[in-house]
PDB file of C-alpha atoms in Angstrom:
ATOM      1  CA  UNK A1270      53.520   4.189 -60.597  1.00 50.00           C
ATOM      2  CA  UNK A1271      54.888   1.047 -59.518  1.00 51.00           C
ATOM      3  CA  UNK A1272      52.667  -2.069 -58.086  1.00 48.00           C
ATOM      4  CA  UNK A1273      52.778  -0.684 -54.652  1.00 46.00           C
ATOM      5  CA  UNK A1274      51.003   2.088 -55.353  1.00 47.00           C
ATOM      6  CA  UNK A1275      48.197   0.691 -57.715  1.00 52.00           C
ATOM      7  CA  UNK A1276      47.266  -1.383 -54.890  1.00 42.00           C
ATOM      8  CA  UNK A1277      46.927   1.509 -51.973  1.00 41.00           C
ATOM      9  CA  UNK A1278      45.048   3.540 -55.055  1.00 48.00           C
ATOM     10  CA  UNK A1279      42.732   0.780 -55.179  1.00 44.00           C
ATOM     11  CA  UNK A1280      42.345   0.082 -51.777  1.00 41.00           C
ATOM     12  CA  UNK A1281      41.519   4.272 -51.543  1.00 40.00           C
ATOM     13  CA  UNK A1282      39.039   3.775 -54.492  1.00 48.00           C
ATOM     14  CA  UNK A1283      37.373   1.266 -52.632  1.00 49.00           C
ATOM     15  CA  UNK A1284      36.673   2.862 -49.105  1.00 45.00           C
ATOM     16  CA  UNK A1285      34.707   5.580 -50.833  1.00 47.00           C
ATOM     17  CA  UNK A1286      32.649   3.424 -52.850  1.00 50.00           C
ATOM     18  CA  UNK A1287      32.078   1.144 -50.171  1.00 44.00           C
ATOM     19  CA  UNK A1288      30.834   4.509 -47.536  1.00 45.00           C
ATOM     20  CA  UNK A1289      28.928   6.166 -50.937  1.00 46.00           C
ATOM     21  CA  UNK A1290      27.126   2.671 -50.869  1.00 45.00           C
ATOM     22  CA  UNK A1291      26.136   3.098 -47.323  1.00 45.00           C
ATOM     23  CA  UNK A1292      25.417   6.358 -47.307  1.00 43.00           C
ATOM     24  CA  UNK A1293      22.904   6.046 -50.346  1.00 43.00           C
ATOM     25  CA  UNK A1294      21.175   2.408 -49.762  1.00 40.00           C
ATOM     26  CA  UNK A1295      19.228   2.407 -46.819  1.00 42.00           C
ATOM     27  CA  UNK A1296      20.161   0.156 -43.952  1.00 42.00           C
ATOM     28  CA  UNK A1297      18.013  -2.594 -43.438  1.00 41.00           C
ATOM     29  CA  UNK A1298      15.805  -2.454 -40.035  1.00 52.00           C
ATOM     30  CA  UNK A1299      16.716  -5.162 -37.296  1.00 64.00           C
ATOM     31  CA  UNK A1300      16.151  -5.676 -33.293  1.00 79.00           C
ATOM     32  CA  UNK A1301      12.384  -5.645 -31.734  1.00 85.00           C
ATOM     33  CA  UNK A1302      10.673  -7.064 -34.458  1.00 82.00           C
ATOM     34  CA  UNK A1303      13.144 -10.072 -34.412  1.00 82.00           C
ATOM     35  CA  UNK A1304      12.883 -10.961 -31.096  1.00 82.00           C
ATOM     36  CA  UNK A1305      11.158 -13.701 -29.627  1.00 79.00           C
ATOM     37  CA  UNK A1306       7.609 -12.957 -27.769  1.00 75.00           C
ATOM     38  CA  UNK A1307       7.709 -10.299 -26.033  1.00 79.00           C
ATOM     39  CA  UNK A1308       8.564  -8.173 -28.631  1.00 82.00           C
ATOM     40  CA  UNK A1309       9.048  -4.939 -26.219  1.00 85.00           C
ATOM     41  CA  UNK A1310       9.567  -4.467 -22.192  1.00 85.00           C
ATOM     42  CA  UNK A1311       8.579  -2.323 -20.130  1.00 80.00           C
ATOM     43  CA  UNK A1312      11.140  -0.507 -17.838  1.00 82.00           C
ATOM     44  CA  UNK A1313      14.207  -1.285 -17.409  1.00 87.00           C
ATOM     45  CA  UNK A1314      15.431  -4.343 -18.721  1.00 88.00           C
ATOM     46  CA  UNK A1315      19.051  -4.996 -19.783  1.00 89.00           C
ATOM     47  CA  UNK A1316      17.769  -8.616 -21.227  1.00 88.00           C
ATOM     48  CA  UNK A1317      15.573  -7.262 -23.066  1.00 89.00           C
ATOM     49  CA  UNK A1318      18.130  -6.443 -26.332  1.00 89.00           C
ATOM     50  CA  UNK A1319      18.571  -7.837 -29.970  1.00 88.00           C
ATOM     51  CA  UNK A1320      21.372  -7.248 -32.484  1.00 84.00           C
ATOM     52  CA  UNK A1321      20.926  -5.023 -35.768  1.00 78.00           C
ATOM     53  CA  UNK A1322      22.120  -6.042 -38.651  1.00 75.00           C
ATOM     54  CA  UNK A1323      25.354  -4.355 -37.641  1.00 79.00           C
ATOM     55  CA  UNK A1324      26.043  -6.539 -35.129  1.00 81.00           C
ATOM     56  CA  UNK A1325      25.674  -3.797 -32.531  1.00 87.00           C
ATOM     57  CA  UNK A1326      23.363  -4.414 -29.758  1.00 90.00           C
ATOM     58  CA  UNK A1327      19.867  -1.999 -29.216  1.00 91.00           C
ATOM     59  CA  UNK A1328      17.178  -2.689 -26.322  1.00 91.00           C
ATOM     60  CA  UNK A1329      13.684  -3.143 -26.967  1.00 89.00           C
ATOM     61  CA  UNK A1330      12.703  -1.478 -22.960  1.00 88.00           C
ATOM     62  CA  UNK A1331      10.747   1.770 -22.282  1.00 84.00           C
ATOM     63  CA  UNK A1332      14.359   2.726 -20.868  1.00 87.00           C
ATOM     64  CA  UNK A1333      15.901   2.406 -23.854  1.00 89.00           C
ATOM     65  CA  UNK A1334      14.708   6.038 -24.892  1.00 85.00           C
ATOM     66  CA  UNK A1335      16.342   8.037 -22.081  1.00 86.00           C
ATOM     67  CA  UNK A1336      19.629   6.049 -23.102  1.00 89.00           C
ATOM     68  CA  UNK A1337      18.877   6.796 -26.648  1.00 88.00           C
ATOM     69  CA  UNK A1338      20.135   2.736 -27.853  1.00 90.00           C
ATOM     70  CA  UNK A1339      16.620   1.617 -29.221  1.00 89.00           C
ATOM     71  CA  UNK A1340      16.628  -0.795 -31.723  1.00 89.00           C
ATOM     72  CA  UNK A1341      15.594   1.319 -35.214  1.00 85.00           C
ATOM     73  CA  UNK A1342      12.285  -0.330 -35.073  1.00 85.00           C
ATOM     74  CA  UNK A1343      10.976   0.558 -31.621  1.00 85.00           C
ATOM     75  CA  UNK A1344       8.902   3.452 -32.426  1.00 83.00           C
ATOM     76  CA  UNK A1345       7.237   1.173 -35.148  1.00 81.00           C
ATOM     77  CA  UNK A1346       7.076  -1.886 -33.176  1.00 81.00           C
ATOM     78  CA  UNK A1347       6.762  -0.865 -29.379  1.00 80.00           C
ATOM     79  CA  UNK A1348       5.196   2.690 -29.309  1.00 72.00           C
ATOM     80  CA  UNK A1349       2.458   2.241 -31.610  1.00 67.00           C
ATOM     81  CA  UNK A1350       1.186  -0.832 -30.196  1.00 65.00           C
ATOM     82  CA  UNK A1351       2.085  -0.159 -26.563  1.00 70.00           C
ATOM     83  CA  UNK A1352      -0.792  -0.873 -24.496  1.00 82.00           C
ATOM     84  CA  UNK A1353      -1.039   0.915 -20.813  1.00 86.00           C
ATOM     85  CA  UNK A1354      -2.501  -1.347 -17.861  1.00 92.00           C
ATOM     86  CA  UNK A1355      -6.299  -0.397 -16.697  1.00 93.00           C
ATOM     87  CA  UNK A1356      -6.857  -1.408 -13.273  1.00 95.00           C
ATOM     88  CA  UNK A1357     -10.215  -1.714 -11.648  1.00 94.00           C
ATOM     89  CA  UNK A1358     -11.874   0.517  -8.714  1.00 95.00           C
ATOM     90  CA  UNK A1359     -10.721  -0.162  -5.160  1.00 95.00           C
ATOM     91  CA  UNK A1360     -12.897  -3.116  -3.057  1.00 95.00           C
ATOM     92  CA  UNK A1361     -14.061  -2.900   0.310  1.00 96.00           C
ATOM     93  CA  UNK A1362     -11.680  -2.774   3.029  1.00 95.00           C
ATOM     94  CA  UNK A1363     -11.075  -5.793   5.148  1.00 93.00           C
ATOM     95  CA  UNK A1364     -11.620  -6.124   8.724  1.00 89.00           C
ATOM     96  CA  UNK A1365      -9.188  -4.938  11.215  1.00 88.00           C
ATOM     97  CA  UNK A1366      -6.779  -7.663  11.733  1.00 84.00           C
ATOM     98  CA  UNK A1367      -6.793  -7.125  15.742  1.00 77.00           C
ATOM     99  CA  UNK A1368     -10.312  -7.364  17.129  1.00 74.00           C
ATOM    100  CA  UNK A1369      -9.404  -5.044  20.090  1.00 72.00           C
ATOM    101  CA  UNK A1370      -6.578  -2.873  19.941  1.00 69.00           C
ATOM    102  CA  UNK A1371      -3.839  -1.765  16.862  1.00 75.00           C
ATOM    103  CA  UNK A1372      -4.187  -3.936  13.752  1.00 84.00           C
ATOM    104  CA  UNK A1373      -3.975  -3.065   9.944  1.00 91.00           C
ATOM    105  CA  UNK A1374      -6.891  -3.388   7.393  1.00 94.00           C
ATOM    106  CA  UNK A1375      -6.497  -3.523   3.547  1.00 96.00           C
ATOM    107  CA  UNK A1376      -8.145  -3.506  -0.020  1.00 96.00           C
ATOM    108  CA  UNK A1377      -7.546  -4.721  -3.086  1.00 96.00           C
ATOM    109  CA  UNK A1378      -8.052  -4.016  -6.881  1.00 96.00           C
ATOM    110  CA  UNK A1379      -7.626  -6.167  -9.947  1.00 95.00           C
ATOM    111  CA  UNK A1380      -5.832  -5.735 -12.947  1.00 95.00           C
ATOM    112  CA  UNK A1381      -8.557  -5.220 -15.835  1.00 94.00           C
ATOM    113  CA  UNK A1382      -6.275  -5.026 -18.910  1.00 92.00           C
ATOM    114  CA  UNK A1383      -2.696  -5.735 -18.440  1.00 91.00           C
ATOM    115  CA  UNK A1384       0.423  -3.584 -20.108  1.00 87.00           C
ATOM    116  CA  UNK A1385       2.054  -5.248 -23.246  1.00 79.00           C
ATOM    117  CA  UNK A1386       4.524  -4.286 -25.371  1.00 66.00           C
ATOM    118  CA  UNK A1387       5.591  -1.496 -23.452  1.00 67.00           C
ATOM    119  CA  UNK A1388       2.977   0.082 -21.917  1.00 78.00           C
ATOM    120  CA  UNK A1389       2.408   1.892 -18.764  1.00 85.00           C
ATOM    121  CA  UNK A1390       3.134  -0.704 -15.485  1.00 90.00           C
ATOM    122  CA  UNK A1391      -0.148  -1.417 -13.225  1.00 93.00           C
ATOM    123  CA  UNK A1392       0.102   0.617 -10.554  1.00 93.00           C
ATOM    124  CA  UNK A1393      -0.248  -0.679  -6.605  1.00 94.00           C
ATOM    125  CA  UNK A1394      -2.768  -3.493  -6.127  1.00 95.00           C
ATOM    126  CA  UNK A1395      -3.000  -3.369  -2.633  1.00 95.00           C
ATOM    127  CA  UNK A1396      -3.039  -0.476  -0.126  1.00 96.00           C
ATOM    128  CA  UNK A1397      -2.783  -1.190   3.595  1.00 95.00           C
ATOM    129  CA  UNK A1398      -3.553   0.953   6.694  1.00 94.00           C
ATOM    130  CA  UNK A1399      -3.441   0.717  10.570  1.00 92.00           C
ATOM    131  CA  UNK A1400      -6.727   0.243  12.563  1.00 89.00           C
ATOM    132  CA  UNK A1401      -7.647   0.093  16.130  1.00 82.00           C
ATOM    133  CA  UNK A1402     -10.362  -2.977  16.888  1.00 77.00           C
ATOM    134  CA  UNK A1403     -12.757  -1.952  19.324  1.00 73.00           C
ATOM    135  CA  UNK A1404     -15.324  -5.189  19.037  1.00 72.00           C
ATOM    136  CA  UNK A1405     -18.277  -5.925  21.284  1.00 64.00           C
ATOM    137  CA  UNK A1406     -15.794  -8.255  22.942  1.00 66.00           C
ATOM    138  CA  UNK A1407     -12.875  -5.733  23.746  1.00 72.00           C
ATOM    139  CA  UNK A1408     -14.751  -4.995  27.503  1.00 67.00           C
ATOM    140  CA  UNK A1409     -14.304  -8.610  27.846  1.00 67.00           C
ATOM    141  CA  UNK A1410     -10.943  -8.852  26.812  1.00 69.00           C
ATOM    142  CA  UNK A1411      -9.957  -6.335  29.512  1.00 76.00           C
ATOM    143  CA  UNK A1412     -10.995  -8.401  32.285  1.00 82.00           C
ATOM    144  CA  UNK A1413      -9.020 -10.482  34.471  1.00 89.00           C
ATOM    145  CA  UNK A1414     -10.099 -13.961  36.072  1.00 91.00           C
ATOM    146  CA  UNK A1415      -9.431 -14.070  39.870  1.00 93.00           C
ATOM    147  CA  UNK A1416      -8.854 -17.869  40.454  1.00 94.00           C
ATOM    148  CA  UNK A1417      -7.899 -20.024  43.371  1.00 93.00           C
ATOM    149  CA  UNK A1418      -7.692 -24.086  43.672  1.00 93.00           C
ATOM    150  CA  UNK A1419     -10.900 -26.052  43.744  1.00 88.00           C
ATOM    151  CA  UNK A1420     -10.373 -27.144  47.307  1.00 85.00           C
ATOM    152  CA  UNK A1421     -11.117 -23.513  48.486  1.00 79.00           C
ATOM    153  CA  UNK A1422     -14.696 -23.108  48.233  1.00 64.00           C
ATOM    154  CA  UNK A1423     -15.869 -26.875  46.392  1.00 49.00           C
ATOM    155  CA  UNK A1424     -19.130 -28.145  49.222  1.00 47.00           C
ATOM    156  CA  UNK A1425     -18.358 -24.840  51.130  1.00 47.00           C
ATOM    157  CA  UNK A1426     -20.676 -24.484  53.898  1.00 51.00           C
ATOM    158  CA  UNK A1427     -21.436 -20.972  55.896  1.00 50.00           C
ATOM    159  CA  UNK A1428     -20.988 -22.164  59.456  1.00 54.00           C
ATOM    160  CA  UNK A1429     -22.475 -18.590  60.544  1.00 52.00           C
ATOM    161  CA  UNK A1430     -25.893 -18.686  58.351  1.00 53.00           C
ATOM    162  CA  UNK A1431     -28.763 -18.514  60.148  1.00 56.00           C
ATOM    163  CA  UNK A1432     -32.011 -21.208  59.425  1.00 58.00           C
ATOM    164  CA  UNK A1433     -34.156 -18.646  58.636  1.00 55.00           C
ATOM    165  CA  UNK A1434     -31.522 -16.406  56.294  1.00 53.00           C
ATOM    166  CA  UNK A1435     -32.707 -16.601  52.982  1.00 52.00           C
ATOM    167  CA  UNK A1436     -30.378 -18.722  50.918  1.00 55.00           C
ATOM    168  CA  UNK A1437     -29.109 -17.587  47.517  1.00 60.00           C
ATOM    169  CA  UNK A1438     -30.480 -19.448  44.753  1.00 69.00           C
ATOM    170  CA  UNK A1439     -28.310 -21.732  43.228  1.00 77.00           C
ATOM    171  CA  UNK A1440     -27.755 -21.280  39.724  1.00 85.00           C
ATOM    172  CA  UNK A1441     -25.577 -24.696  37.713  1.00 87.00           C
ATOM    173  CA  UNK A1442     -22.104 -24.044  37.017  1.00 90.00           C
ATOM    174  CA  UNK A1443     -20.106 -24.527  34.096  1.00 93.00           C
ATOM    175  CA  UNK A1444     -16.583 -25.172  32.868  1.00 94.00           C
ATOM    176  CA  UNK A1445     -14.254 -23.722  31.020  1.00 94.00           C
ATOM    177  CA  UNK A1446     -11.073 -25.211  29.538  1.00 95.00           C
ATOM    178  CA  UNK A1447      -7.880 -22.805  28.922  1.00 94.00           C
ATOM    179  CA  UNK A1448      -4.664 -23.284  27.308  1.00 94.00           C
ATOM    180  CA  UNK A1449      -1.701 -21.481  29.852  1.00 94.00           C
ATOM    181  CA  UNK A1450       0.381 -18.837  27.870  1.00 93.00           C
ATOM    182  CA  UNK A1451       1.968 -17.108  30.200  1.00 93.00           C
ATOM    183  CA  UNK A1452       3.008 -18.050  33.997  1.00 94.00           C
ATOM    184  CA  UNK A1453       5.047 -15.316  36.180  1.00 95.00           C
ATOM    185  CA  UNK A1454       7.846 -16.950  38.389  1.00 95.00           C
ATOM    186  CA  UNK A1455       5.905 -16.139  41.874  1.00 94.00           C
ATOM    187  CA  UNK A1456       3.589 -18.552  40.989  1.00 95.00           C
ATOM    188  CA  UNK A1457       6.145 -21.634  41.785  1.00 94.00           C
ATOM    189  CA  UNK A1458       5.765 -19.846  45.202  1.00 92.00           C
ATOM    190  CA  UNK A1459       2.596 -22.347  45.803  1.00 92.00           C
ATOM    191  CA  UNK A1460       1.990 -25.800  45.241  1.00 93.00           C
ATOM    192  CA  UNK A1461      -1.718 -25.475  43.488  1.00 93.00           C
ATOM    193  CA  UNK A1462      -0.520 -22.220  41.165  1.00 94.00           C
ATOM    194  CA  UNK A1463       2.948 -23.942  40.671  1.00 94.00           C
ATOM    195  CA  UNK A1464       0.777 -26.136  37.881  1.00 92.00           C
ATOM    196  CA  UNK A1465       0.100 -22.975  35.808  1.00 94.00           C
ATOM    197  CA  UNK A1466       2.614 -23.630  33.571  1.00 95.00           C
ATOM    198  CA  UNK A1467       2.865 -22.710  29.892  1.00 94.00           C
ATOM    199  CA  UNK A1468       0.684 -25.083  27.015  1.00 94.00           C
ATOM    200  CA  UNK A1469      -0.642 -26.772  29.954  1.00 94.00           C
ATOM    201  CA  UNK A1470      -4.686 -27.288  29.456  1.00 95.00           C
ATOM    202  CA  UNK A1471      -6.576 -26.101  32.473  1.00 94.00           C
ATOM    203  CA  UNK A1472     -10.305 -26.572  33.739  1.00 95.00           C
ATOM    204  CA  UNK A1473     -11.687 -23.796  35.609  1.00 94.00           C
ATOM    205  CA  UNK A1474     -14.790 -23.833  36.860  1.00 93.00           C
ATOM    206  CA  UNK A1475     -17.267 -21.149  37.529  1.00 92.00           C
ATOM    207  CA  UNK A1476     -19.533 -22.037  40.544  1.00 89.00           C
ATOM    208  CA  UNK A1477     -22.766 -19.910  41.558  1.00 86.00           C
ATOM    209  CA  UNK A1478     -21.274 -17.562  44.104  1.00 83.00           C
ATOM    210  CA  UNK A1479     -18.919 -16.247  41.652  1.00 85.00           C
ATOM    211  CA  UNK A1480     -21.691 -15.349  38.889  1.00 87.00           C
ATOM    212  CA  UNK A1481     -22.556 -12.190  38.186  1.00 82.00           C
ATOM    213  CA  UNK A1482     -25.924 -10.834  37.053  1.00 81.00           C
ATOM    214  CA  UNK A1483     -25.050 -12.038  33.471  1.00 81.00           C
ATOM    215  CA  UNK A1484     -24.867 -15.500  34.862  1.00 86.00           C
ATOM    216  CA  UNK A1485     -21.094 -15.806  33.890  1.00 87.00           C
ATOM    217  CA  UNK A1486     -17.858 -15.289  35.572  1.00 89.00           C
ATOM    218  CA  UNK A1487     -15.485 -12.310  35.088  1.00 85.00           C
ATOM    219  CA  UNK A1488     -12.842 -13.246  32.961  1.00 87.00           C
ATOM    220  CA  UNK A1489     -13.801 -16.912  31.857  1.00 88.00           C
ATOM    221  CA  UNK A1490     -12.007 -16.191  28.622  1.00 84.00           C
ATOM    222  CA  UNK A1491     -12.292 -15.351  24.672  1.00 81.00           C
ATOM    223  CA  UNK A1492     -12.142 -18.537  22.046  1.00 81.00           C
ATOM    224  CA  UNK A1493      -8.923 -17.649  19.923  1.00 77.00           C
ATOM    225  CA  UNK A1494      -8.094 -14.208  22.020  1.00 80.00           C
ATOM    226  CA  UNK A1495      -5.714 -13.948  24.723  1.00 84.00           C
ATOM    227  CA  UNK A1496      -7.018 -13.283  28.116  1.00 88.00           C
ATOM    228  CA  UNK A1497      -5.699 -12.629  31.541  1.00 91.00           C
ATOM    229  CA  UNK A1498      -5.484 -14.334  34.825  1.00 94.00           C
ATOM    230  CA  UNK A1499      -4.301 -13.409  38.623  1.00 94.00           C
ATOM    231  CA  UNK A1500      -4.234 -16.005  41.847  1.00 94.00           C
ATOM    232  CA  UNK A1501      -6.110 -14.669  44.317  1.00 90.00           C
ATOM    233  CA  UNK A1502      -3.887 -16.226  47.359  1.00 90.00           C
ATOM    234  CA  UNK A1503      -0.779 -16.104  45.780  1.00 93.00           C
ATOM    235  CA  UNK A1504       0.853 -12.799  45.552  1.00 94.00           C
ATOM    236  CA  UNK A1505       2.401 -11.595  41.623  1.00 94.00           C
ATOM    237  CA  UNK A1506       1.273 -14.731  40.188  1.00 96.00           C
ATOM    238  CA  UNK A1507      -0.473 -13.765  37.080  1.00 95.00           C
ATOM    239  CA  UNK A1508      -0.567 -14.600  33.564  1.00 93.00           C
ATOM    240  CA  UNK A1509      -2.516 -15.065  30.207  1.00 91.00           C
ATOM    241  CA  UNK A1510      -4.169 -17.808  28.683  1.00 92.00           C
ATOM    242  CA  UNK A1511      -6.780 -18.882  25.797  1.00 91.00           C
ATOM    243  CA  UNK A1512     -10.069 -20.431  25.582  1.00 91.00           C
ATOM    244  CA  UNK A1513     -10.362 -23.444  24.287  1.00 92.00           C
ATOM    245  CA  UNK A1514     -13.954 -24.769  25.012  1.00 92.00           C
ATOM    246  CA  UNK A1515     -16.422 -24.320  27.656  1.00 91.00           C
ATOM    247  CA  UNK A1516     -19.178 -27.113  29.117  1.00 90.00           C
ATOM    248  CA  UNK A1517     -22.463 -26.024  30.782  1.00 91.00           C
ATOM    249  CA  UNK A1518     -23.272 -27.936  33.779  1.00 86.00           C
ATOM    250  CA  UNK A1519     -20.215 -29.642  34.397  1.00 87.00           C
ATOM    251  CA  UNK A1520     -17.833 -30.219  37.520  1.00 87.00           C
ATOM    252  CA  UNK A1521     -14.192 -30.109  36.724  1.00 90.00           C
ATOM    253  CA  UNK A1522     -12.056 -32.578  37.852  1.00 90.00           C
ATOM    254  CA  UNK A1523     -10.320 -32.558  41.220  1.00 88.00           C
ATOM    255  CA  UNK A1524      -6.822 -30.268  41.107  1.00 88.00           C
ATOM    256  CA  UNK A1525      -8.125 -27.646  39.192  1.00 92.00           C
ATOM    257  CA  UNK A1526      -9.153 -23.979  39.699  1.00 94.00           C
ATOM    258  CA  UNK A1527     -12.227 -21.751  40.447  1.00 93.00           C
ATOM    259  CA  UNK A1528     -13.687 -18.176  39.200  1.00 93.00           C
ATOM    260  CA  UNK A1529     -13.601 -16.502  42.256  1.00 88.00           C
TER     261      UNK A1529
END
C-alpha cells in the first residue's frame, strides 16, 4: 500500500470516528435560552431566532412548532413557562357618539395579566357598535328657523288694531348668535339673505310675536349641533348653522335677522 492510500484509509478511519462521536455524545442544547430578553415570542416572528451550536438557525415563536424549526430548548424554555393573557370583564358602554340620529358606541376591557414567553395573545380590547341617538333634544334638532331681516317687523305697528282690542302682552326678547354652515345659491337672490354666507357669525333675534307657549322661538338653535334655517321672503334660500351663544333681553344690532 503505497502513501496514497494510507492517507484516504485514514481519512476513511476518521469520518466514522468522528459520526460514532456524534452519534454517542449528546449535543449540547443552544437557541431560546441564549437569547436576549424575551426569551420566547408569541406568533409569528421571523426575528425572533438564535443559532445552535451548529450554526443552524431555530426560532424561539409559537409558530415555530407548525414549521417544526424550534430551537432544542423551546419546550423547556417557552412551553413550560408560557404564560396566557387574562383580560378583565367588559365596562360600560359609552354614549352614542351622535346625539340624534346614527352614531357608534363602544366598551372597553383591560389587560389583567399580560402573555410572556409565549403565551396565548390578549384577545380584542375594544368592541364597537352602531347606535341611533334619540336625545331629549332630537325634536329640537328637527326644527327649522323661519327668518327674515330685522327691518321687517322691528317697532311694527298694527295700523288696523282697534283701541279697545286687547293687546298681547309683551314678553322681552332675546338673542341668539349662530355661526353660518351652509348657504344655498338662491339666497344671493336678495340683498339682506345675500349676507348668509358660510363662517359668518349671525345675531338673530327672537321678538314676542314669534314666541311660542314655551317662551322661545322655533328653531333658535342647539350649542355644538347643527341646525337648520329657511328665509321666509326669499324663495330656496335655506341652510344650516350652529349655536354659539344666546343673550336674554337683548336687541341685536341693526342688519341682522328675526325668528319669524
Amino acid at each position: 500500500m503505497g502513501a496514497h492510500g494510507s492517507a484516504r484509509l485514514v481519512f476513511v478511519v476518521c469520518g466514522y470516528l468522528a459520526f460514532f462521536f456524534g452519534e454517542l455524545v449528546p449535543r449540547a442544547e443552544a437557541g431560546c435560552r441564549e437569547r436576549e430578553s424575551p426569551n420566547c415570542c408569541t406568533g409569528r416572528n421571523n426575528e425572533c431566532f438564535e443559532y445552535s451550536k451548529r450554526k443552524t438557525v431555530c426560532y424561539c415563536d409559537t409558530y415555530c412548532q407548525k414549521t417544526g424549526d424550534c430551537c432544542e430548548d423551546y419546550q423547556r424554555v417557552c412551553q413550560i413557562s408560557a404564560i396566557d393573557c387574562v383580560v378583565g370583564s367588559w365596562g360600560p358602554w359609552s354614549s352614542c357618539t351622535a346625539p340624534c340620529g346614527v352614531g357608534s358606541t363602544e366598551r372597553s376591557r383591560l389587560v389583567s395579566v399580560p402573555p410572556r414567553n409565549g403565551g396565548t395573545p390578549c384577545p380584542d380590547l375594544k368592541q364597537r357598535r352602531g347606535c341611533f341617538g334619540n336625545n331629549a333634544i332630537c325634536s329640537t334638532a328637527k326644527e327649522v328657523a323661519k327668518i327674515l331681516p330685522d327691518s321687517f317687523k322691528r317697532n311694527f305697528k298694527d295700523p288696523w288694531r282697534r283701541p279697545h282690542m286687547l293687546m298681547k302682552e309683551e314678553k322681552a326678547s332675546y338673542c341668539v348668535y349662530l355661526r353660518v354652515k351652509q348657504a344655498s345659491a338662491a339666497c344671493k337672490l336678495k340683498l339682506w339673505s345675500a349676507q348668509l354666507v358660510r363662517e359668518r357669525l349671525v345675531c338673530a333675534e327672537c321678538q314676542s310675536d314669534a314666541m311660542s307657549k314655551s317662551n322661545r322661538c322655533g328653531g333658535d338653535g342647539l350649542e355644538s349641533t347643527r341646525t337648520f334655517w329657511a328665509a321666509a321672503s326669499v324663495p330656496g334660500c335655506h341652510g344650516s348653522w350652529v349655536r354659539e351663544s344666546s343673550s336674554e333681553g337683548c336687541r341685536c344690532p341693526p342688519y341682522s335677522v328675526l325668528f319669524v
